Coordinates of C-alpha atoms and ligand atoms in Angstrom, one line a residue:
X754 CA 6.5 7.2 -31.3
X755 CA 7.1 6.3 -34.9
X756 CA 4.0 4.6 -37.0
X757 CA 6.9 1.9 -37.5
X758 CA 7.1 1.1 -33.8
X759 CA 3.2 1.1 -33.2
X760 CA 3.3 -1.5 -36.3
X761 CA 6.1 -3.7 -34.5
X762 CA 4.7 -3.2 -31.4
X763 CA 0.9 -4.3 -32.9
X764 CA 3.0 -7.7 -34.5
X765 CA 4.3 -8.5 -31.0
X766 CA 1.3 -8.2 -28.8
X767 CA -1.6 -8.5 -31.9
X768 CA -3.8 -5.6 -32.5
X769 CA -6.0 -5.8 -29.5
X770 CA -3.2 -5.3 -27.6
X771 CA -2.2 -1.8 -28.3
X772 CA -4.2 0.9 -27.8
X773 CA -3.5 4.5 -28.8
X774 CA -7.1 5.8 -29.2
X775 CA -7.3 8.6 -26.8
X776 CA -10.6 8.3 -25.5
X777 CA -9.7 4.4 -24.8
X778 CA -6.5 5.2 -23.0
X779 CA -8.0 7.5 -20.6
X780 CA -8.7 4.8 -18.1
X781 CA -4.7 4.0 -18.0
X782 CA -3.7 7.8 -18.4
X783 CA -4.6 9.1 -14.9
X784 CA -5.1 7.4 -11.1
X785 CA -8.6 6.2 -9.6
X786 CA -8.8 9.8 -7.5
X787 CA -7.6 11.9 -10.3
X788 CA -4.7 12.8 -8.6
X789 CA -2.3 12.5 -11.0
X790 CA -2.9 12.1 -15.1
X791 CA -0.8 12.2 -18.3
X792 CA -0.9 11.6 -22.0
X793 CA 0.7 8.2 -23.0
X794 CA 2.1 7.8 -26.8
X795 CA 0.2 4.4 -26.5
X796 CA -1.2 1.4 -24.2
X797 CA 0.5 -1.9 -24.7
X798 CA -0.9 -4.7 -23.3
X799 CA 1.1 -7.9 -23.3
X800 CA -0.1 -11.7 -23.1
X801 CA 3.0 -13.1 -21.8
X802 CA 6.5 -12.7 -20.1
X803 CA 8.2 -13.3 -24.0
X804 CA 5.9 -10.6 -25.2
X805 CA 6.8 -8.1 -22.3
X806 CA 10.3 -9.1 -23.3
X807 CA 9.8 -8.2 -26.8
X808 CA 7.9 -5.3 -25.9
X809 CA 10.7 -3.8 -24.1
X810 CA 13.6 -4.4 -26.1
X811 CA 11.8 -2.5 -28.9
X812 CA 11.1 0.5 -26.6
X813 CA 14.9 0.5 -25.3
X814 CA 16.0 0.2 -29.0
X815 CA 14.0 3.1 -30.1
X816 CA 14.9 4.9 -27.1
X817 CA 10.9 5.3 -25.7
X818 CA 10.3 5.3 -22.2
X819 CA 7.9 2.9 -20.3
X820 CA 5.5 3.2 -17.3
X821 CA 4.7 -0.3 -15.9
X822 CA 1.1 -0.4 -14.7
X823 CA -1.1 -2.7 -12.4
X824 CA -4.6 -2.1 -11.0
X825 CA -3.7 1.5 -11.4
X826 CA -4.8 1.7 -7.3
X827 CA -1.1 3.1 -6.3
X828 CA -1.6 6.3 -4.1
X829 CA 1.4 8.4 -5.2
X830 CA 1.1 8.6 -9.2
X831 CA 3.7 5.8 -10.1
X832 CA 1.7 4.3 -12.4
X833 CA 0.8 7.6 -14.7
X834 CA 2.7 9.0 -17.5
X835 CA 3.8 12.4 -17.8
X836 CA 2.7 15.0 -20.2
X837 CA 5.3 14.3 -23.1
X838 CA 2.9 12.1 -25.2
X839 CA 6.3 10.0 -25.5
X840 CA 5.8 7.3 -22.8
X841 CA 4.5 4.3 -23.5
X842 CA 2.0 2.5 -20.7
X843 CA 2.7 -1.1 -20.1
X844 CA -0.2 -2.5 -18.7
X845 CA -0.1 -6.1 -17.2
X846 CA -3.4 -6.8 -16.9
X847 CA -3.7 -9.3 -19.6
X848 CA -0.8 -11.9 -17.5
X849 CA -3.5 -13.3 -14.5
X850 CA -2.5 -16.9 -14.4
X851 CA -1.8 -18.8 -11.5
X852 CA 1.1 -20.9 -12.8
X853 CA 1.6 -23.3 -10.0
X854 CA 0.0 -24.0 -6.4
X855 CA 2.7 -26.1 -4.8
X856 CA 1.3 -27.5 -1.6
X857 CA 4.3 -29.0 -0.1
X858 CA 6.4 -26.1 -0.7
X859 CA 3.5 -24.1 0.3
X860 CA 4.1 -21.4 -1.9
X861 CA 1.8 -20.0 -4.9
X862 CA 3.4 -19.1 -8.4
X863 CA 1.3 -16.2 -10.2
X864 CA 1.5 -14.0 -12.9
X865 CA 2.0 -9.9 -12.2
X866 CA -1.2 -8.8 -13.6
X867 CA -3.2 -11.4 -11.7
X868 CA -5.9 -9.5 -8.8
X869 CA -4.7 -9.6 -5.2
X870 CA -8.4 -10.5 -4.3
X871 CA -8.1 -13.7 -6.7
X872 CA -4.7 -14.7 -5.5
X873 CA -6.5 -14.8 -2.0
X874 CA -9.2 -16.9 -3.2
X875 CA -6.9 -19.2 -4.8
X876 CA -5.3 -19.8 -1.7
X877 CA -8.2 -20.1 0.1
X878 CA -9.9 -22.9 -2.7
X879 CA -6.9 -25.3 -1.9
X880 CA -7.4 -24.3 2.3
X881 CA -4.2 -21.9 2.4
X882 CA -4.2 -18.3 3.2
X883 CA -2.3 -15.4 1.7
X884 CA -2.5 -12.8 3.6
X885 CA -1.8 -9.3 1.9
X886 CA -4.8 -7.5 2.6
X887 CA -5.8 -4.4 1.7
X888 CA -8.7 -2.0 0.7
X889 CA -8.1 -2.2 -2.8
X890 CA -7.8 -5.7 -2.9
X891 CA -10.7 -6.1 -5.6
X892 CA -8.6 -3.9 -8.0
X893 CA -4.7 -4.1 -7.2
X894 CA -2.4 -6.6 -8.9
X895 CA 0.5 -8.7 -7.5
X896 CA 2.7 -6.7 -9.8
X897 CA 1.6 -3.1 -8.4
X898 CA 2.0 -4.9 -4.9
X899 CA 5.2 -6.0 -5.4
X900 CA 6.7 -2.8 -7.0
X901 CA 5.2 -0.8 -4.1
X902 CA 6.2 -3.5 -1.3
X903 CA 2.6 -3.5 -0.4
X904 CA 1.5 -3.5 3.3
X905 CA -2.2 -3.5 4.6
X906 CA -3.7 -5.2 7.8
X907 CA -1.9 -8.0 7.9
X908 CA 1.4 -6.9 7.9
X909 CA 1.3 -7.3 11.8
X910 CA 1.2 -11.2 11.6
X911 CA 2.5 -11.7 8.1
X912 CA 4.7 -9.1 6.8
X913 CA 5.0 -6.8 3.6
X914 CA 5.7 -7.9 0.2
X915 CA 8.7 -8.3 1.0
X916 CA 8.3 -10.8 3.6
X917 CA 5.9 -12.8 1.1
X918 CA 8.1 -13.1 -1.5
X919 CA 10.3 -16.3 -2.5
X920 CA 10.8 -15.4 -6.1
X921 CA 10.6 -13.3 -8.9
X922 CA 10.5 -13.6 -12.8
X923 CA 11.6 -9.7 -14.0
X924 CA 12.1 -8.3 -17.8
X925 CA 14.9 -6.0 -17.6
X926 CA 15.0 -2.5 -19.3
X927 CA 17.3 -4.1 -21.6
X928 CA 14.3 -6.8 -22.3
X929 CA 16.3 -9.6 -20.8
X930 CA 14.5 -11.8 -19.0
X931 CA 15.7 -12.8 -15.4
X932 CA 14.5 -16.1 -14.1
X933 CA 14.3 -15.6 -10.7
X934 CA 11.1 -17.4 -10.2
X935 CA 12.8 -19.8 -7.2
X936 CA 10.9 -20.9 -4.2
X937 CA 13.7 -21.2 -1.8
X938 CA 13.3 -19.8 2.0
X939 CA 17.1 -20.4 2.1
X940 CA 19.2 -19.2 -0.7
X941 CA 22.5 -17.8 0.4
X942 CA 24.5 -17.9 -3.1
X943 CA 25.0 -13.7 -2.8
X944 CA 23.2 -10.8 -3.2
X945 CA 19.4 -11.1 -2.7
X946 CA 18.4 -9.7 -6.3
X947 CA 14.4 -9.8 -5.7
X948 CA 14.5 -7.6 -3.0
X949 CA 15.9 -4.8 -5.5
X950 CA 13.0 -4.8 -8.0
X951 CA 10.5 -5.2 -4.9
X952 CA 9.6 -1.5 -3.9
X953 CA 11.1 -0.1 -6.7
X954 CA 8.2 1.3 -8.2
X955 CA 8.9 0.0 -11.8
X956 CA 12.0 2.0 -12.0
X957 CA 14.6 -0.9 -12.5
X958 CA 12.2 -3.6 -15.1
X959 CA 8.8 -5.1 -15.4
X960 CA 8.1 -7.9 -12.9
X961 CA 6.0 -10.8 -14.7
X962 CA 5.6 -12.8 -12.3
X963 CA 6.5 -14.4 -8.6
X964 CA 6.5 -17.1 -6.3
X965 CA 4.6 -16.2 -3.0
X966 CA 4.5 -17.6 0.7
X967 CA 1.1 -19.4 1.6
X968 CA 0.6 -20.1 5.2
X969 CA -2.5 -22.4 7.2
X970 CA -5.7 -20.9 6.7
X971 CA -7.5 -19.4 9.6
X972 CA -10.3 -21.1 10.9
X973 CA -11.5 -19.1 13.1
X974 CA -11.5 -15.1 14.3
X975 CA -12.8 -13.0 16.7
X976 CA -13.3 -9.2 16.3
X977 CA -13.5 -5.9 18.6
X978 CA -14.0 -2.2 18.4
X979 CA -12.2 -0.6 21.4
X980 CA -12.9 2.9 22.2
X981 CA -9.6 4.5 23.9
X982 CA -9.0 7.8 25.6
X983 CA -5.9 8.6 23.3
X984 CA -3.0 6.9 21.3
X985 CA -0.8 6.2 24.3
X986 CA -3.5 3.8 25.0
X987 CA -3.3 2.1 21.9
X988 CA 0.4 1.2 22.1
X989 CA -0.4 0.0 25.4
X990 CA -3.6 -2.4 24.0
X991 CA -1.1 -3.6 21.8
X992 CA 1.4 -4.8 24.6
X993 CA -1.5 -6.1 26.5
X994 CA -2.9 -8.5 23.4
X995 CA 0.7 -9.7 22.7
X996 CA 1.2 -10.8 26.0
X997 CA -2.3 -12.3 26.3
X998 CA -3.0 -13.6 22.7
X999 CA 0.9 -13.8 21.2
X1000 CA 0.6 -14.5 17.7
X1001 CA -3.3 -14.9 17.4
X1002 CA -2.7 -10.9 17.7
X1003 CA -3.5 -10.5 13.8
X1004 CA -4.8 -7.3 13.3
X1005 CA -4.5 -3.8 15.1
X1006 CA -5.7 -0.6 13.4
X1007 CA -6.3 3.0 15.1
X1008 CA -8.6 5.2 14.0
X1009 CA -9.3 9.2 15.4
X1010 CA -13.0 9.7 16.1
X1011 CA -12.5 12.6 13.1
X1012 CA -12.1 9.2 11.1
X1013 CA -15.1 7.5 12.1
X1014 CA -17.5 10.5 12.1
X1015 CA -16.5 10.7 8.2
X1016 CA -17.0 7.4 7.7
X1017 CA -20.5 7.6 9.7
X1018 CA -21.4 10.6 7.3
X1019 CA -20.8 9.5 4.4
X1020 CA -20.9 5.5 4.2
X1021 CA -24.5 3.6 3.4
X1022 CA -25.5 1.6 6.5
X1023 CA -22.3 2.5 9.0
X1024 CA -23.5 2.9 12.4
X1025 CA -21.3 3.6 15.6
X1026 CA -21.0 1.1 17.7
X1027 CA -21.1 2.9 21.0
X1028 CA -23.6 6.0 22.0
X1029 CA -21.1 7.7 23.3
X1030 CA -18.4 9.3 21.4
X1031 CA -14.6 8.7 22.2
X1032 CA -11.4 10.5 20.6
X1033 CA -10.1 7.6 19.5
X1034 CA -10.8 3.6 18.4
X1035 CA -8.9 0.6 18.0
X1036 CA -9.9 -2.7 15.4
X1037 CA -8.3 -5.6 17.1
X1038 CA -8.7 -8.8 15.6
X1039 CA -7.4 -12.4 16.7
X1040 CA -7.2 -15.5 14.2
X1041 CA -6.2 -18.8 14.8
X1042 CA -5.8 -22.1 12.5
X1043 CA -7.9 -24.4 14.6
X1044 CA -11.8 -24.1 13.8
X1045 CA -12.8 -23.9 17.8
X1046 CA -9.8 -21.8 19.4
X1047 CA -12.1 -19.9 22.2
X1048 CA -11.0 -16.8 20.8
X1049 CA -14.2 -14.6 21.8
X1050 CA -13.0 -15.6 25.2
X1051 CA -9.2 -15.0 24.8
X1052 CA -10.4 -11.7 23.7
X1053 CA -12.5 -10.7 25.8
X1054 CA -10.8 -11.6 28.8
X1055 CA -7.6 -9.6 27.0
X1056 CA -9.9 -6.5 26.9
X1057 CA -11.4 -7.2 30.4
X1058 CA -7.4 -6.9 31.5
X1059 CA -6.9 -4.0 29.7
X1060 CA -10.1 -2.5 31.2
X1061 CA -8.7 -3.3 34.7
X1062 CA -5.1 -1.3 34.0
X1063 CA -7.0 1.7 32.7
X1064 CA -6.6 1.0 29.3
X1065 CA -9.6 0.4 27.7
X1066 CA -12.6 2.7 28.3
X1067 CA -15.2 0.7 26.5
X1068 CA -15.1 -2.3 23.8
X1069 CA -18.0 -4.3 21.6
X1070 CA -16.9 -7.7 20.6
X1071 CA -18.3 -8.9 17.1
X1072 CA -20.8 -11.6 17.5
X1073 CA -21.1 -13.1 14.0
X1074 CA -18.9 -13.1 11.1
X1075 CA -22.0 -10.2 10.1
X1076 CA -20.7 -7.9 12.5
X1077 CA -16.9 -8.3 12.2
X1078 CA -17.4 -7.2 8.7
X1079 CA -19.4 -4.1 9.6
X1080 CA -16.5 -3.4 11.6
X1081 CA -14.2 -3.6 9.3
X1082 CA -16.2 -1.8 6.8
X1083 CA -15.7 1.6 9.2
X1084 CA -12.3 1.1 9.2
X1085 CA -11.8 0.3 5.2
X1086 CA -14.2 3.2 4.3
X1087 CA -12.2 5.9 5.9
X1088 CA -10.5 6.7 2.5
X1089 CA -13.1 6.5 0.1
X1090 CA -15.2 8.4 2.9
X1091 CA -12.6 11.6 3.4
X1092 CA -13.1 12.2 -0.8
X1093 CA -16.3 13.4 0.3
X1094 CA -15.5 16.4 2.3
X1095 CA -13.1 18.3 -0.3
X1096 CA -9.3 17.5 -1.1
X1097 CA -8.0 14.9 1.0
X1098 CA -4.1 15.5 1.5
X1099 CA -2.5 11.9 1.9
X1100 CA 0.6 10.9 4.0
X1101 CA 1.7 7.8 4.8
X1102 CA 4.4 7.5 7.4
X1103 CA 5.8 5.5 10.1
X1104 CA 7.7 6.2 13.4
X1105 CA 9.0 3.4 16.0
X1106 CA 5.3 2.2 17.8
X1107 CA 6.3 3.3 21.2
X1108 CA 6.7 6.8 19.8
X1109 CA 3.4 7.2 18.2
X1110 CA 1.7 9.3 21.2
X1111 CA 4.1 12.1 21.2
X1112 CA 4.4 12.0 17.5
X1113 CA 1.1 12.8 17.2
X1114 CA 1.0 15.3 19.6
X1115 CA 3.5 17.6 18.6
X1116 CA 2.5 17.1 15.2
X1117 CA -1.5 17.9 15.6
X1118 CA -0.7 20.9 17.0
X1119 CA 2.0 21.9 14.7
X1120 CA -0.6 21.1 11.8
X1121 CA -3.7 23.7 13.9
X1122 CA -1.1 26.3 13.7
X1123 CA -0.7 26.4 9.7
X1124 CA -4.1 26.2 9.2
X1125 CA -6.3 26.5 11.8
X1126 CA -9.9 24.4 11.8
X1127 CA -7.7 21.8 10.0
X1128 CA -9.6 18.5 9.6
X1129 CA -7.0 16.1 10.8
X1130 CA -8.1 12.2 9.7
X1131 CA -5.3 9.9 11.8
X1132 CA -5.7 6.6 11.1
X1133 CA -4.1 3.1 10.4
X1134 CA -1.6 0.2 11.1
X1135 CA -0.5 1.0 14.4
X1136 CA 0.8 -1.9 15.0
X1137 CA 3.6 -1.4 12.3
X1138 CA 3.8 2.0 13.6
X1139 CA 2.5 3.2 9.9
X1140 CA -0.1 5.7 10.0
X1141 CA -2.4 7.7 7.7
X1142 CA -1.6 11.3 8.2
X1143 CA -4.7 12.5 5.9
X1144 CA -6.0 16.0 6.1
X1145 CA -9.1 17.4 5.5
X1146 CA -10.1 21.3 5.0
X1147 CA -11.4 22.7 7.5
X1148 CA -15.6 23.0 7.6
X1149 CA -16.8 25.4 4.8
X1150 CA -13.4 26.8 3.5
X1151 CA -12.2 27.0 0.0
X1152 CA -10.7 24.0 -1.8
X1153 CA -8.3 25.8 -3.5
X1154 CA -6.9 27.8 -0.7
X1155 CA -6.5 24.4 1.2
X1156 CA -4.3 22.8 -1.7
X1157 CA -2.1 25.8 -1.8
X1158 CA -1.2 25.0 1.5
X1159 CA -0.4 21.2 1.0
X1160 CA 3.4 21.8 0.6
X1161 CA 3.7 23.7 4.2
X1162 CA 1.4 21.2 5.7
X1163 CA 3.4 18.3 4.1
X1164 CA 6.7 19.7 5.3
X1165 CA 5.0 19.9 9.2
X1166 CA 4.1 16.3 9.0
X1167 CA 7.6 14.9 7.2
X1168 CA 9.8 17.4 9.7
X1169 CA 8.0 15.9 12.4
X1170 CA 8.5 12.1 11.7
X1171 CA 12.0 12.8 10.8
X1172 CA 12.8 14.2 14.2
X1173 CA 11.0 11.4 15.6
X1174 CA 13.2 8.7 13.8
X1175 CA 10.5 7.9 11.1
X1176 CA 9.8 7.3 7.4
X1177 CA 8.3 9.5 5.2
X1178 CA 6.7 6.9 3.2
X1179 CA 6.0 3.6 5.2
X1180 CA 3.7 1.6 2.4
X1181 CA 2.7 3.7 -0.4
X1182 CA 5.7 4.6 -2.0
X1183 CA 7.3 7.8 -3.2
X1184 CA 6.0 8.0 -7.0
X1185 CA 5.7 11.5 -8.5
X1186 CA 4.3 12.8 -4.9
X1187 CA 7.2 12.7 -3.0
X1188 CA 10.1 12.2 -5.5
X1189 CA 10.8 16.0 -5.0
X1190 CA 11.5 15.7 -1.3
X1191 CA 12.9 12.4 -0.3
X1192 CA 16.2 13.9 -0.5
X1193 CA 15.5 16.1 2.4
X1194 CA 14.9 13.6 4.4
X1195 CA 16.8 10.4 3.2
X1196 CA 20.6 10.0 3.6
X1197 CA 22.6 11.0 0.3
X1198 CA 24.7 8.1 0.3
X1199 CA 22.2 6.3 0.6
X1200 CA 20.6 8.0 -2.5
X1201 CA 23.5 8.0 -4.2
X1202 CA 23.8 4.1 -3.5
X1203 CA 20.2 4.0 -5.4
X1204 CA 21.2 6.3 -8.2
X1205 CA 24.4 3.9 -8.9
X1206 CA 22.0 0.7 -9.1
X1207 CA 19.6 2.7 -11.7
X1208 CA 22.1 3.4 -13.5
X1209 CA 23.6 -0.2 -13.7
X1210 CA 20.6 -1.7 -14.5
X1211 CA 18.9 1.1 -16.6
X1212 CA 21.5 2.8 -18.3
X1213 CA 19.0 4.9 -20.7
X1214 CA 16.8 5.9 -18.1
X1215 CA 13.6 4.5 -19.9
X1216 CA 12.0 2.4 -16.8
X1217 CA 9.3 4.7 -15.1
X1218 CA 11.5 8.0 -15.4
X1219 CA 10.4 10.9 -12.9
X1220 CA 9.1 8.8 -10.3
X1221 CA 11.0 7.4 -7.0
X1222 CA 14.4 8.8 -7.5
X1223 CA 15.1 13.0 -7.2
X1224 CA 15.5 14.6 -10.6
Ligands
LIG46 P1 -0.2 0.4 -9.9 O1 -1.3 1.5 -9.3 O2 -0.4 0.3 -11.0 O3 1.3 0.5 -9.9 C1 1.9 1.1 -8.4 C2 3.1 1.5 -9.0 O4 4.0 0.2 -9.1 C3 3.4 2.2 -10.1 O5 5.1 2.7 -10.0 C4 3.8 1.1 -11.1 O6 5.0 1.8 -12.2 C5 4.7 -0.3 -10.7 N1 3.8 -1.4 -10.9 C6 3.1 -1.8 -11.2 N2 2.7 -2.8 -11.9 C7 4.2 -3.5 -11.8 C8 4.8 -4.7 -12.3 N3 4.1 -5.3 -13.0 N4 6.2 -4.3 -12.6 C9 7.2 -3.8 -12.3 N5 6.0 -2.1 -11.4 C10 4.5 -2.6 -11.6 N6 -1.4 0.2 -0.2 C11 -0.8 -0.6 0.9 O7 0.1 -0.9 0.8 N7 -1.4 -0.6 1.8 C12 -2.8 -0.4 2.3 O8 -3.5 -0.3 3.3 C13 -3.5 0.5 1.0 N8 -5.1 0.7 1.1 C14 -5.2 1.1 -0.2 C15 -6.7 1.9 0.0 C16 -7.1 2.1 -1.2 C17 -8.9 2.2 -1.0 C18 -6.6 2.3 -2.1 C19 -7.3 2.6 -3.3 C20 -5.6 2.0 -2.3 C21 -4.5 1.6 -0.8 N9 -3.4 1.2 -1.3 C22 -2.8 0.8 0.0 C23 -2.4 1.7 -2.5 C24 -2.2 0.4 -3.4 O9 -3.5 -0.7 -3.7 C25 -1.0 -0.2 -3.2 O10 0.2 0.6 -3.6 C26 -1.2 -1.3 -4.6 O11 0.2 -2.6 -4.1 C27 -0.8 -0.9 -5.8 O12 -1.2 -2.2 -7.0 P2 -1.6 -1.8 -8.3 O13 -1.5 -2.7 -8.9 O14 -2.9 -1.0 -8.3 O15 -0.4 -1.0 -8.6
LIG47 C1 -5.3 2.4 4.2 O1 -4.8 1.6 4.9 O2 -6.7 3.1 4.3 C2 -4.7 3.4 2.9 O3 -3.3 2.8 2.8 C3 -4.8 4.9 3.4 C4 -5.4 5.9 2.5 O4 -6.0 5.5 1.5 O5 -5.1 6.7 2.6
LIG48 ZN1 -2.7 1.5 4.6

């Protein structure tokens, strides 16, 4: 990058808004797990939409590629530059204003760099709920949530970011601003352009702000930790809960014993809710907008019915918010705990909910044939058909030997996912990690259309190159 461009960028965002010292850039150059790293030409931190537009226009004029970055918590290397030393990281973290809270319209308008937790807090302070919830919510940003179409634990009841968004403001790759910040629930005036940018992982433009839906605050909750004989019981239990608790079912996560065992081993204060070991567990949550909705009773009677039907082996209903939080900590701790067991090979897949049991049986068996003794950490948002099929090496084996099998193991999982009509990325995206293989699993006409859209919106190919689309 030329000194002239650096100087002009500094004029736009101020001297503090451009970082080019390698030490200071380190935090932006690799992801939180250090699984992906690169060498940025510079990190630019604009303070507002007009500044983003000016920065993008300058980079476009100079032919410099840009990598949008939010909280850098993504799991596919999407926010990390390559090693060329020629890509600029465009960090949105200075843009974190809540621009508007329209309670009549039940919407909140926020800037892209706002941390998810702060948006949840702003909604809660007004007595409303912004329901997106995920383990990284203390660091991830709304821009990153939109660009990855984030899911998390509230999807079952409220949907993904695609469902939660009414309008967007986006800086296009030529530096023009698309003013799509509309708060409309109905708008049939043509193509729904915002949906193009949601889930595009920064390859079509820089999201600078969004109008998001709010929901009535949840005034009462009930949670239970449930022991299950196997994955089919999880599918059956969802059916029972839907039947008896209806829309009050707000969360349904499953965890294999192996997943929970890692948390019990590595998370301070973690405690097994049962004396006995069970092969699978579910974490169930009900929520209601009424303060005294009798949810504990609804949950107990639903689980009692499931017990009668032979679906549930044992269950503990949380008797206080602190106990419910401890149960959620067992679930949310899995990702971190697995890091203590050597490399964690992550796969984020979805299949139709009804097919999960057969999918797990076939895939587990095939993985064991490739690496005997492999430790399978399968868990996730099973109510959405979304499993985190994460893998750890056999006990006591070599890290590098296991890493060398990563490609073979991924193939097993993705071939199986495909055989069950699933998707190789349910919620984390493609980024760098799955870009090389998506062509094997996605219809070639769909990919052709995606390439055409990319060419139309970003003809110079400067917006997050090397991500999402196959090379
Ligand atoms: P980043 O990592 O900074 O970026 C992610 C992608 O979005 C990149 O491609 C980047 O270029 C692009 N991007 C970022 N900001 C913008 C912008 N303003 N405009 C255009 N493009 C942009 N994800 C889930 O979906 N569900 C989960 O349950 C979940 N749990 C997680 C738990 C843990 C412990 C961790 C570490 C991660 C988890 N994730 C989960 C993944 C991650 O948190 C999400 O993908 C999150 O939405 C990323 O937000 P971010 O701000 O960190 O984005
Ligand atoms: C989760 O739901 O815990 C994450 O999306 C999965 C992960 O970190 O692998
Ligand atoms: Zn997840």
